[in-house]
Coordinates of C-alpha atoms and ligand atoms in Angstrom, one line a residue:
X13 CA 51.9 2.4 98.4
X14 CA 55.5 4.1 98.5
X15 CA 54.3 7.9 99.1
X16 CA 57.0 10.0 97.3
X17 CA 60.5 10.3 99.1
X18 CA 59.3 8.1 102.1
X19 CA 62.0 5.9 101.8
X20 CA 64.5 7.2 100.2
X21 CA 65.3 9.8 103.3
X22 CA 65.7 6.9 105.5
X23 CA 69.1 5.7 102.8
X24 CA 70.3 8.9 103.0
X25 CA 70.5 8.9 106.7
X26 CA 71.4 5.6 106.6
X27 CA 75.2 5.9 106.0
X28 CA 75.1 8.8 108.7
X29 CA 73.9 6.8 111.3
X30 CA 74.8 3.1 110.8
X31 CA 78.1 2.6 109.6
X32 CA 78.9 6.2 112.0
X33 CA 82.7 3.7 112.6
X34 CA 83.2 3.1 109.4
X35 CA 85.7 5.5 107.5
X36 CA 84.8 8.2 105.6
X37 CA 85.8 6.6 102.0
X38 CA 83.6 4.3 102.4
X39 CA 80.6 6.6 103.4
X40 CA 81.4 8.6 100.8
X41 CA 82.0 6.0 98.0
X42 CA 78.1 4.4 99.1
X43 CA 76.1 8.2 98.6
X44 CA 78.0 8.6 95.3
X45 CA 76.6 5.1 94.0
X46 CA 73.4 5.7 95.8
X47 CA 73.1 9.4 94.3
X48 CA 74.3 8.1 90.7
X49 CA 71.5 5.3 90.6
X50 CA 68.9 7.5 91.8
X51 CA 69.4 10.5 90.2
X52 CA 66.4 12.3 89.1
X53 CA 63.1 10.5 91.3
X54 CA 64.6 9.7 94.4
X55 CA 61.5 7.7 96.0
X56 CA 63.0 4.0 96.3
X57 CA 59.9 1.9 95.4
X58 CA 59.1 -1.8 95.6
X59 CA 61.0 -2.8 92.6
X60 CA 58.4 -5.6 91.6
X61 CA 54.8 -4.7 90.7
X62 CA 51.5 -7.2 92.0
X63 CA 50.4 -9.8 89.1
X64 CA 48.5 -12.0 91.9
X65 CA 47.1 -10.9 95.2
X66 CA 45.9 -12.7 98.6
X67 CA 43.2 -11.1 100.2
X68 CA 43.7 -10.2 104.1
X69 CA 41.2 -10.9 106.4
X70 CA 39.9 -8.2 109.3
X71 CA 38.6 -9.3 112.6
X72 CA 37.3 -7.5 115.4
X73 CA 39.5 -6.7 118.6
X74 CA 36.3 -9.2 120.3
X75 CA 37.5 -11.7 117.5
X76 CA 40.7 -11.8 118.6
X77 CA 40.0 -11.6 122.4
X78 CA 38.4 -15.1 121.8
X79 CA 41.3 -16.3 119.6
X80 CA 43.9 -15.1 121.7
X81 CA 42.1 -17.1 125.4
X82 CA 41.5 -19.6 122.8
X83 CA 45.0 -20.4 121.7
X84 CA 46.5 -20.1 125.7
X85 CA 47.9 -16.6 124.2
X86 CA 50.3 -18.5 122.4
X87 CA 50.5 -16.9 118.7
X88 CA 51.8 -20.1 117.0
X89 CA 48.5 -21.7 118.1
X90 CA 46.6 -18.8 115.7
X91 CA 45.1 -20.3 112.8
X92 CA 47.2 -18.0 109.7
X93 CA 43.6 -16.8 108.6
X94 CA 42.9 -14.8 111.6
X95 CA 46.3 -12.3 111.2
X96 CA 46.0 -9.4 109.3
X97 CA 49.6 -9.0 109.1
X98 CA 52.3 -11.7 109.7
X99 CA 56.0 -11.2 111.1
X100 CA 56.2 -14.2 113.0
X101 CA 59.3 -15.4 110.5
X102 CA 60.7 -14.2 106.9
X103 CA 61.1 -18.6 106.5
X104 CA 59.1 -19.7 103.7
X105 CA 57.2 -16.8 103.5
X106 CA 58.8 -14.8 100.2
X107 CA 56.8 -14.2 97.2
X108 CA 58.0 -15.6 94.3
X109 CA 58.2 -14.1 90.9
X110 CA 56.8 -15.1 88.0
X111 CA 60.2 -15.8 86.3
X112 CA 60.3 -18.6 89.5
X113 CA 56.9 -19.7 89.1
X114 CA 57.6 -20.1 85.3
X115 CA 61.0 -22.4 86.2
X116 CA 58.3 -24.6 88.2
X117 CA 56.9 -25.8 85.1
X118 CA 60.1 -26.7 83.8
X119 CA 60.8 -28.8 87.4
X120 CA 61.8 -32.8 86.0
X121 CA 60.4 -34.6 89.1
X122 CA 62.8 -37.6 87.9
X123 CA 63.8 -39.4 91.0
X124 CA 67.4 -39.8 90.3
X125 CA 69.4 -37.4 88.1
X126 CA 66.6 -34.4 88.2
X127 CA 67.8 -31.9 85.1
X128 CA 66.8 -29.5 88.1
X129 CA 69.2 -30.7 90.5
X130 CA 72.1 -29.9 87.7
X131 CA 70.5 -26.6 87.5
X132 CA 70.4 -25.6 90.9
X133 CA 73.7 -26.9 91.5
X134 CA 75.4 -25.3 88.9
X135 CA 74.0 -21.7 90.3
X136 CA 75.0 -22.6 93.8
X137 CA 78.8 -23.4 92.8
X138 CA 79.3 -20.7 90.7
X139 CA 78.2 -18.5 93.6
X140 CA 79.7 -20.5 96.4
X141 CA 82.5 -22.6 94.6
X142 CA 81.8 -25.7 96.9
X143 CA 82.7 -28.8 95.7
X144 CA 79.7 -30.9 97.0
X145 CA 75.7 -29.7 96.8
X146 CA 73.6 -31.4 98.8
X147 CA 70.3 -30.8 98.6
X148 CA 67.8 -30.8 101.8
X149 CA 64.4 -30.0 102.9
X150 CA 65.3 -27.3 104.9
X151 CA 67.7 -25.7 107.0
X152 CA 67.4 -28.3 109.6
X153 CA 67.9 -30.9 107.8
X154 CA 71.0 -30.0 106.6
X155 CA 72.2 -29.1 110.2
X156 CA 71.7 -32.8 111.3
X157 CA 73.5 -34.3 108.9
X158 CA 76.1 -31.7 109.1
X159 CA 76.7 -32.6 112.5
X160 CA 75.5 -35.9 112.7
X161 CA 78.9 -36.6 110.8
X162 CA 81.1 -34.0 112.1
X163 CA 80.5 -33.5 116.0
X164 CA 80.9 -36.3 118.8
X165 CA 80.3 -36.3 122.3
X166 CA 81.8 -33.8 124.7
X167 CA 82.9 -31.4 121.6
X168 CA 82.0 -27.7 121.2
X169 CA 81.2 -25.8 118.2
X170 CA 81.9 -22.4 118.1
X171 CA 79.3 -19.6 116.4
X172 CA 78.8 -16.1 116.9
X173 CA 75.0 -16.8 117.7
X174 CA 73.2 -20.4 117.2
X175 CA 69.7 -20.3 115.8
X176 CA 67.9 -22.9 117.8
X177 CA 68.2 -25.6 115.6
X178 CA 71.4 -25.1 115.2
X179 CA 72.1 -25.6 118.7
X180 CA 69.4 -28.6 119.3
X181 CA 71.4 -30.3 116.2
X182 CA 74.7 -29.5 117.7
X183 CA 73.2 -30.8 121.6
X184 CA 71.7 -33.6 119.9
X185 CA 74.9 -35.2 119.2
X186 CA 76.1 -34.5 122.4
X187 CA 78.0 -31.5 121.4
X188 CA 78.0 -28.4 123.0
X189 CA 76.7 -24.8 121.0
X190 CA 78.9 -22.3 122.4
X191 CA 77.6 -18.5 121.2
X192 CA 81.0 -16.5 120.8
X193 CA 79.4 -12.7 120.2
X194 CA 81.2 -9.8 119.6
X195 CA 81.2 -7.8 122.9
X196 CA 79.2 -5.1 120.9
X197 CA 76.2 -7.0 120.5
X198 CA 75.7 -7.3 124.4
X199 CA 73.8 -4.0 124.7
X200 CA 71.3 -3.9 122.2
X201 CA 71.6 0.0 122.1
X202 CA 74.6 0.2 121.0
X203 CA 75.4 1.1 117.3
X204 CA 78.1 -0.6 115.3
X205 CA 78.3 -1.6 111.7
X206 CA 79.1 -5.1 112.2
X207 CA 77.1 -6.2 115.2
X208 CA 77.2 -10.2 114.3
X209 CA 80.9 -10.3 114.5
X210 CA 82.2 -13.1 115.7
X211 CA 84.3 -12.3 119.0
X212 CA 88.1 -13.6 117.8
X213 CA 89.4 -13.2 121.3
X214 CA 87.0 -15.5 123.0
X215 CA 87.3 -18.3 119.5
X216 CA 91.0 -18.1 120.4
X217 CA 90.3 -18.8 124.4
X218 CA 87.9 -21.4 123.4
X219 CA 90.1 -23.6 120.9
X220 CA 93.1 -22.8 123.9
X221 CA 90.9 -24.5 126.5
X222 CA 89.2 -27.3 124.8
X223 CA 91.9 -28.3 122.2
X224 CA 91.4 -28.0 118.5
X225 CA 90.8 -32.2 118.4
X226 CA 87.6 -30.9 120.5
X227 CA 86.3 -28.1 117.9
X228 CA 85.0 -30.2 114.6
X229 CA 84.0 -26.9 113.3
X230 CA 83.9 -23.1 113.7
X231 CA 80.6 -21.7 112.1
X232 CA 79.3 -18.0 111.7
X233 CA 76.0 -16.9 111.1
X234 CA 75.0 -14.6 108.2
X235 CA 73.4 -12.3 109.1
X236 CA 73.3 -13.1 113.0
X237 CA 69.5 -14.3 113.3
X238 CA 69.6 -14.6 116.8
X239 CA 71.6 -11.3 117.5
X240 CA 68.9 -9.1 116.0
X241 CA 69.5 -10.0 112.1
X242 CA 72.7 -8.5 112.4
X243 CA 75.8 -8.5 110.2
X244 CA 79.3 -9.7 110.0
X245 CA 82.0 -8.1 107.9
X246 CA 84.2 -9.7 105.8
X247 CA 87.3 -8.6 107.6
X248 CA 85.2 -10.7 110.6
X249 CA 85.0 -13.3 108.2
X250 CA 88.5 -13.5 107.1
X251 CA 90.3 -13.4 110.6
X252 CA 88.1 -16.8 112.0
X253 CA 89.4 -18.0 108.9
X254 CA 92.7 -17.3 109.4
X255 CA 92.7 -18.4 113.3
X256 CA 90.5 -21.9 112.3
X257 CA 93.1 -22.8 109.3
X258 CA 96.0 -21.8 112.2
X259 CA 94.6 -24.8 114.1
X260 CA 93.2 -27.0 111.0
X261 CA 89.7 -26.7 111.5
X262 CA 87.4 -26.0 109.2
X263 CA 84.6 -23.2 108.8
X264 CA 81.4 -23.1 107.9
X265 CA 78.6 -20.7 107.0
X266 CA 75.3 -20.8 108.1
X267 CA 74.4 -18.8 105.2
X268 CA 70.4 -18.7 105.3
X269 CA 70.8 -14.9 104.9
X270 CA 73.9 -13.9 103.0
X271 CA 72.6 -11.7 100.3
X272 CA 71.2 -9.5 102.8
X273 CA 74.9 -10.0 105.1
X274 CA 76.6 -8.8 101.6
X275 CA 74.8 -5.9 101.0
X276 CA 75.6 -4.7 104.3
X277 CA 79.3 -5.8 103.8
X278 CA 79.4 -3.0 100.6
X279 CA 77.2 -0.2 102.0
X280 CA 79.2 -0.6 105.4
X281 CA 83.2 -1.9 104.9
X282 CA 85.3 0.1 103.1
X283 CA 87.1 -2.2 100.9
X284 CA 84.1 -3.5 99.0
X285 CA 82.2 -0.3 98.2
X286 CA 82.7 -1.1 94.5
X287 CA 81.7 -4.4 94.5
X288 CA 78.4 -6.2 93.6
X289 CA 76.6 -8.1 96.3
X290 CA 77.3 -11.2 94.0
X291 CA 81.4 -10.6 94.2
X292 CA 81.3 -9.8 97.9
X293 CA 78.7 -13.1 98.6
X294 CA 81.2 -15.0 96.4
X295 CA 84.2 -13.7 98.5
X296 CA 82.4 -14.9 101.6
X297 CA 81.8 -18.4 100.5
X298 CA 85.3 -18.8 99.6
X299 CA 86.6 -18.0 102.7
X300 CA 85.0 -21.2 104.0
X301 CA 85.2 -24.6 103.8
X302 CA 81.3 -25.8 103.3
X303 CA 77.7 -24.0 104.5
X304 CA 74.6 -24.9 105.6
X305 CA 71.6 -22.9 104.1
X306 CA 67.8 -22.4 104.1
X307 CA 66.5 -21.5 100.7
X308 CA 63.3 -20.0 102.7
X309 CA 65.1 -17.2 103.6
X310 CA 67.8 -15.8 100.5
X311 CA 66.5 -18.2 97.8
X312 CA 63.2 -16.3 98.1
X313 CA 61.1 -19.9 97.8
X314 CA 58.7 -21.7 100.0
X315 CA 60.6 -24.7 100.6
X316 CA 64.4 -26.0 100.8
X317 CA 68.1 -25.9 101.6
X318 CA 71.2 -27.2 100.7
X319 CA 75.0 -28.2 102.4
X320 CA 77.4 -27.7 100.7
X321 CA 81.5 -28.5 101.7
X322 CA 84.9 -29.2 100.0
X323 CA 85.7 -32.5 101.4
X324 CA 85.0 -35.6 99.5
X325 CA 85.1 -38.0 102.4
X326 CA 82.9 -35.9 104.3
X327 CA 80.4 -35.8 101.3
X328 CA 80.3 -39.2 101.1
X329 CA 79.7 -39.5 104.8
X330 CA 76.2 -37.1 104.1
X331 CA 75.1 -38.4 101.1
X332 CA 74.7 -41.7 103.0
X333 CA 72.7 -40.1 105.8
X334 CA 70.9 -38.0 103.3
X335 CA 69.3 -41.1 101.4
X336 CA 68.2 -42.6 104.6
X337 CA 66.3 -39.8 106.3
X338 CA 65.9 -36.9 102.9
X339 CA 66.0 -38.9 100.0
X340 CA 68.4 -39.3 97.4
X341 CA 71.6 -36.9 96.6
X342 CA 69.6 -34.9 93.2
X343 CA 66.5 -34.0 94.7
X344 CA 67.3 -34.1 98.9
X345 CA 63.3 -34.0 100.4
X346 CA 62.3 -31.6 97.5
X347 CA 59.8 -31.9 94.3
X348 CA 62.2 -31.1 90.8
X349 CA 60.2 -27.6 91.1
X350 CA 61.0 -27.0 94.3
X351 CA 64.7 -26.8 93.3
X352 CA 64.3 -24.6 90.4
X353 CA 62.3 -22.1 92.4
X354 CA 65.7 -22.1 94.9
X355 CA 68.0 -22.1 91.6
X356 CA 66.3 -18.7 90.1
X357 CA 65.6 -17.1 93.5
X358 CA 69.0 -17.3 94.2
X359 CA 70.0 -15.3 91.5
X360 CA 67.2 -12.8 91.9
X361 CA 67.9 -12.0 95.7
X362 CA 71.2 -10.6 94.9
X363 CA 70.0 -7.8 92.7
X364 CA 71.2 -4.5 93.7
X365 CA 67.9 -2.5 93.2
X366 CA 65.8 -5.8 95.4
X367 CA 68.6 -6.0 97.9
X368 CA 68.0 -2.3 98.2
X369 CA 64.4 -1.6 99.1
X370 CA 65.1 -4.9 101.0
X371 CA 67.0 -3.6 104.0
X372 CA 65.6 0.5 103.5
X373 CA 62.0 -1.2 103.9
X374 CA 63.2 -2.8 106.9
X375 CA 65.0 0.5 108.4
X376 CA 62.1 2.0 107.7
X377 CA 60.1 0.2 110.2
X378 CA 63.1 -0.1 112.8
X379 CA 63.4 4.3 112.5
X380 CA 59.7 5.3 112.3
X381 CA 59.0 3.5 115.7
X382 CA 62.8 4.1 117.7
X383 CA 62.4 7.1 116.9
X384 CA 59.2 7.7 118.5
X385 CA 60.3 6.0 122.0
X386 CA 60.5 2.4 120.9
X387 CA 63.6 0.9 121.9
X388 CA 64.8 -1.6 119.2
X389 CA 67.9 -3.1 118.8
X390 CA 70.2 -1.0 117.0
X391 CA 70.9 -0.1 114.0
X392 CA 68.0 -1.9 112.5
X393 CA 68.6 -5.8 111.2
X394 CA 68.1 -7.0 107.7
X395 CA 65.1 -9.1 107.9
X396 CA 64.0 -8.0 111.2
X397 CA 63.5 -5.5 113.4
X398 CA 63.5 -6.6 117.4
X399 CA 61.7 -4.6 120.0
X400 CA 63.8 -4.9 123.1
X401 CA 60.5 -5.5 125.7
X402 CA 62.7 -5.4 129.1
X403 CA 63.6 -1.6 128.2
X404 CA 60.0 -0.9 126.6
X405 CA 58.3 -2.9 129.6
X406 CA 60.1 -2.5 132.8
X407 CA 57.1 -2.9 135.3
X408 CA 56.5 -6.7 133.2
X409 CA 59.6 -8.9 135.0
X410 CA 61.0 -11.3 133.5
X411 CA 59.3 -14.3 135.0
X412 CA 56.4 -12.7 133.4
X413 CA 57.8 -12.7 129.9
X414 CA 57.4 -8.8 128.9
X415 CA 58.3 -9.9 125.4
X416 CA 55.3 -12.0 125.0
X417 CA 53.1 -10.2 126.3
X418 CA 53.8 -7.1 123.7
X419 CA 53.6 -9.8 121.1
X420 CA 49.8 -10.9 122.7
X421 CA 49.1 -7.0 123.3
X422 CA 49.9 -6.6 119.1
X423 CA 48.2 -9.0 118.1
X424 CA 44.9 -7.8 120.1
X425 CA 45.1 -4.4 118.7
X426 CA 46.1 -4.7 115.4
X427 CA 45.7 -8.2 114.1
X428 CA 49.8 -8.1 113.7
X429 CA 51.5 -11.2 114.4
X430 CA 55.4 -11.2 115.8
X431 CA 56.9 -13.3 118.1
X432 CA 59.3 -13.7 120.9
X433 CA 62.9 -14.1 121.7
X434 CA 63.5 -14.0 125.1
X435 CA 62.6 -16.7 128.3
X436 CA 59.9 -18.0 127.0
X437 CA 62.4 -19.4 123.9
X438 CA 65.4 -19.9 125.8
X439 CA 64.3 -19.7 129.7
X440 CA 67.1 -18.4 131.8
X441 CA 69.7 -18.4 129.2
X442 CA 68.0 -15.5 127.4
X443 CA 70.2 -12.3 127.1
X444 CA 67.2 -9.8 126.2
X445 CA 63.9 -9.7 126.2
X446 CA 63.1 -9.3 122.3
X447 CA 59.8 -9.1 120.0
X448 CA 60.8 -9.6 116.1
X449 CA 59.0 -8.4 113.5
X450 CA 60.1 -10.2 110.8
X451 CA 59.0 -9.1 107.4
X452 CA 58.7 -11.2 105.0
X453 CA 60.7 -10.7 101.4
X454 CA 58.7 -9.1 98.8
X455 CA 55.1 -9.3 100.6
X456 CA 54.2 -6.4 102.2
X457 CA 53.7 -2.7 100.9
X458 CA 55.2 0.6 102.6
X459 CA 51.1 0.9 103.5
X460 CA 51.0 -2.6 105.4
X461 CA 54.3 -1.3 107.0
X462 CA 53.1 2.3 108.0
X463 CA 50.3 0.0 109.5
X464 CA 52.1 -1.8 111.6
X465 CA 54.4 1.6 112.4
X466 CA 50.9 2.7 113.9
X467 CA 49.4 0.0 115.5
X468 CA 53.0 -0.4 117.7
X469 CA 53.2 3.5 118.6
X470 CA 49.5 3.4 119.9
X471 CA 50.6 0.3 121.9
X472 CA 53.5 1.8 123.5
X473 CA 51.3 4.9 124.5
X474 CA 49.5 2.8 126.7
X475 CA 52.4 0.5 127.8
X476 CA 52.0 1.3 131.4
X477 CA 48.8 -0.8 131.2
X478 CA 50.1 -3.9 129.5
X479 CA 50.4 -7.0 132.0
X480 CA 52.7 -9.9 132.2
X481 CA 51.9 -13.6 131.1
X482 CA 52.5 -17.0 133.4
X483 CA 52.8 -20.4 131.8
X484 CA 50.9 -22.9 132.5
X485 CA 51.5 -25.6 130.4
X486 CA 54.2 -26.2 128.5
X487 CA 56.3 -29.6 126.3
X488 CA 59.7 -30.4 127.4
X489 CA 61.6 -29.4 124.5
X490 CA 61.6 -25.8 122.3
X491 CA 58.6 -24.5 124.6
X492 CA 57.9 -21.4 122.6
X493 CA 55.7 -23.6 119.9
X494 CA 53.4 -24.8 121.9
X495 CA 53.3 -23.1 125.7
X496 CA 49.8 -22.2 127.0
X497 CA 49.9 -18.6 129.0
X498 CA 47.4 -17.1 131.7
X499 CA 47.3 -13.6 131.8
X500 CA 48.1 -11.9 135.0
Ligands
LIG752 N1 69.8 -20.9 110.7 C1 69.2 -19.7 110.8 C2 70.1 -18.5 111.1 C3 67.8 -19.6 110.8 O1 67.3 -18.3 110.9 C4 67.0 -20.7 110.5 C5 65.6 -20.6 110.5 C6 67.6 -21.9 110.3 C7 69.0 -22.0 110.4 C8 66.9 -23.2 110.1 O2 66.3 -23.2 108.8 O3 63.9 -23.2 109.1 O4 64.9 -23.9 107.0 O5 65.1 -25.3 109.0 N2 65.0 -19.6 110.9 C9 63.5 -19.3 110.8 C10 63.2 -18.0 111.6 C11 62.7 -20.5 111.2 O6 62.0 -17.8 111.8 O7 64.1 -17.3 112.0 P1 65.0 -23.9 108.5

């Protein structure tokens, strides 16, 4: 597993490289709390040991020739059991502990007035301070009804980066998703602290043009899925605040990964060195006026979500949508367990120590393969590191989706599953050509990881032979899932 000082070199270099903008106090204040808490063995290890285990299954690279023609080189269409290793998302794929397994049993599967709803929502306003909790299914589903009552036709809701759900829930209400980057996150070389920033300028231009009537809501991403699992600061944070409350709109947080955003927040922005992940998380909610949130991301469960917002009227408004489509208001789509899994994972993701090994295990991957001639996007993400496929592959054009066919050419080799964010996901709108390997939380050992460090270097040194992909079938709507590919 964790050979000794293999990961802890990669936080030490960490602060040199990644936050290179951010001032020195700040660099400084992080190594003296790193070097304070781990004085003496410096290895950082997996800070959970294995009670249960999953056997992985082999196959042979004939095995997965077959699967691969078999599936139209689509890797949704893979059946789990034949991947040795899976990135293709960090949704739903977290281990749980036994503490959350333990709170299962304790699940009261009433249908109205679940003792685990008042559980979970007591955890999630003492970290968020919402008034309303709303429980859902999923992320999704919390989306729709979020802007099923907030948007109407003709509007346009601002975000640094939609996921796509986002933006099909925003679309599918006739609104229109409009991804406000920071200019910094147009070159995925490029290395800045705070690559998910929202870009303030272009908000301001936006709300100018359209009028404020015409902007229901201003929502940032944490951390920026879409932009290569990338952070925002607070100072970010606080200055759409201030320009949305300037023209009375409110702001929300799609907050599927904001344990991992707040750890970056105090290893990277000066002003919140010395604070948990818990204060800074708490200081990020407050700044807004509701959220949307997968717990299959940061809640470390299999299932779930919440919304959350402020405004009673509103609230009202979802609630009603909620019992027709999710069920009703104290379990939201979910089994009584299913919400006490969320209500102690939520709590457990913001340890310092998990939060930790968290993002160096995923720097780890991210450095051992850039730094061998992979481009990635840079600095590495926090669940997710993305291979940028148009730099790796230029002889592959785009038409030929370069990013899908590394993710086919993976797969082949090594049994690794990833998958790809580029035309074949959004067709001509893509910025980059991007393969994520998305790792899910508490899974995978440092040897699974130095596998997959090896299976991607011996791909790349044979890159020259990898071929492009056409489509030839493919559904109307979010192709990626189901497209059938020819190689070329
Ligand atoms: N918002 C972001 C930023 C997401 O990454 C996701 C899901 C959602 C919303 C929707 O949440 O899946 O619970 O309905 N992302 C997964 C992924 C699917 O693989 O990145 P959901």
């Amino acid at each position: 597993m964790c050979a000794a000082g293999v990961w802890f070199p990669e936080i030490r270099r960490r602060a040199a490289r990644a936050s290179r903008p951010v001032a020195e106090s700040a660099r400084q204040a992080s190594r003296t709390r790193l070097c304070a808490r781990l004085r003496g063995v410096k290895t950082i290890i997996e800070p959970f040991r294995i009670k249960s285990v999953e056997p992985l299954r082999q196959t042979s690279r004939e095995e997965r020739e077959r699967l691969l023609e078999e599936a139209g080189y689509n890797l949704f269409l893979i059946e789990a059991r034949n991947i040795l290793i899976d990135l293709l998302t960090d949704s739903g794929t977290s281990a749980m502990s036994t503490a959350q397994w333990a709170a299962m049993m304790r699940g009261d599967e009433s249908y109205a007035g679940s003792e685990s709803f008042f559980r979970l929502k007591k955890v999630v306003q003492e970290l968020t301070g919402f008034r309303h909790v709303i429980p859902t299914h999923q992320g999704r589903a919390a989306e729709r009804i979020l802007f099923g009552v907030m948007c109407r036709p003709g509007q346009s809701v601002p975000n640094n980066t939609h996921f796509d759900t986002t933006r099909a829930n925003v679309e599918i209400n006739g609104a229109r998703a409009v991804d406000l980057p920071c200019p910094e996150a147009a070159d995925t070389q490029a290395r800045h602290p705070f690559k998910g920033n929202l870009d303030l300028a272009a908000l301001e231009r936006l709300i100018e043009t359209e009028g404020a009537a015409n902007v229901p809501l201003v929502m940032i991403t944490v951390t920026n899925n879409s932009g290569g699992g990338q952070p925002v600061s607070l100072e970010n944070i606080e200055a759409v605040k201030r320009v949305a409350s300037r023209h009375g709109i409110p702001l929300y947080l799609d907050a599927c990964r904001f344990a991992e955003n707040a750890y970056f927040i105090q290893q990277r922005e000066a002003a919140y060195a010395g604070c948990t992940p818990k204060q800074i998380a708490q200081r990020m909610f407050s700044l807004a006026d509701g959220c949307t949130f997968s717990a299959k991301k940061d809640a470390l469960a299999n299932i779930g979500g919440f919304l959350c917002t402020n405004d009673d009227r509103l609230a009202e408004q979802e609630k009603d949508l909620l019992i027709l489509t999710e069920g009703f208001p104290t379990y939201g789509g979910l089994a009584g367990r299913d919400l006490e899994a969320i209500a102690v994972g939520l709590t457990e993701v913001l340890d310092q120590d998990y939060l930790q090994y968290r993002i160096a295990s995923t720097e780890y991957l991210g450095r051992h393969i850039s730094e061998r001639g992979v481009p990635i996007v840079e600095p590495p993400g926090g669940h997710a590191i993305y291979i940028d496929a148009g730099l790796m592959l230029p002889h592959i054009p785009r038409h030929q989706f370069p990013a899908q066919a590394l993710a086919v050419e993976l797969y082949r080799h090594a049994g690794i599953r990833s998958v790809e964010i580029g035309s074949v996901m959004f067709g001509d709108k893509a910025p980059h050509e991007l393969l994520r390997l998305a790792i899910p939380r508490r899974v995978y050992t440092q040897s699974h990881v130095d596998y997959v460090v090896e299976a991607i270097l011996e791909v790349n040194a044979r890159k020259n032979q990898i071929r492009g992909l056409e489509i030839v079938s493919q559904p109307r709507f979010l192709r990626h899932f189901s497209a059938r590919f020819r190689m070329l």
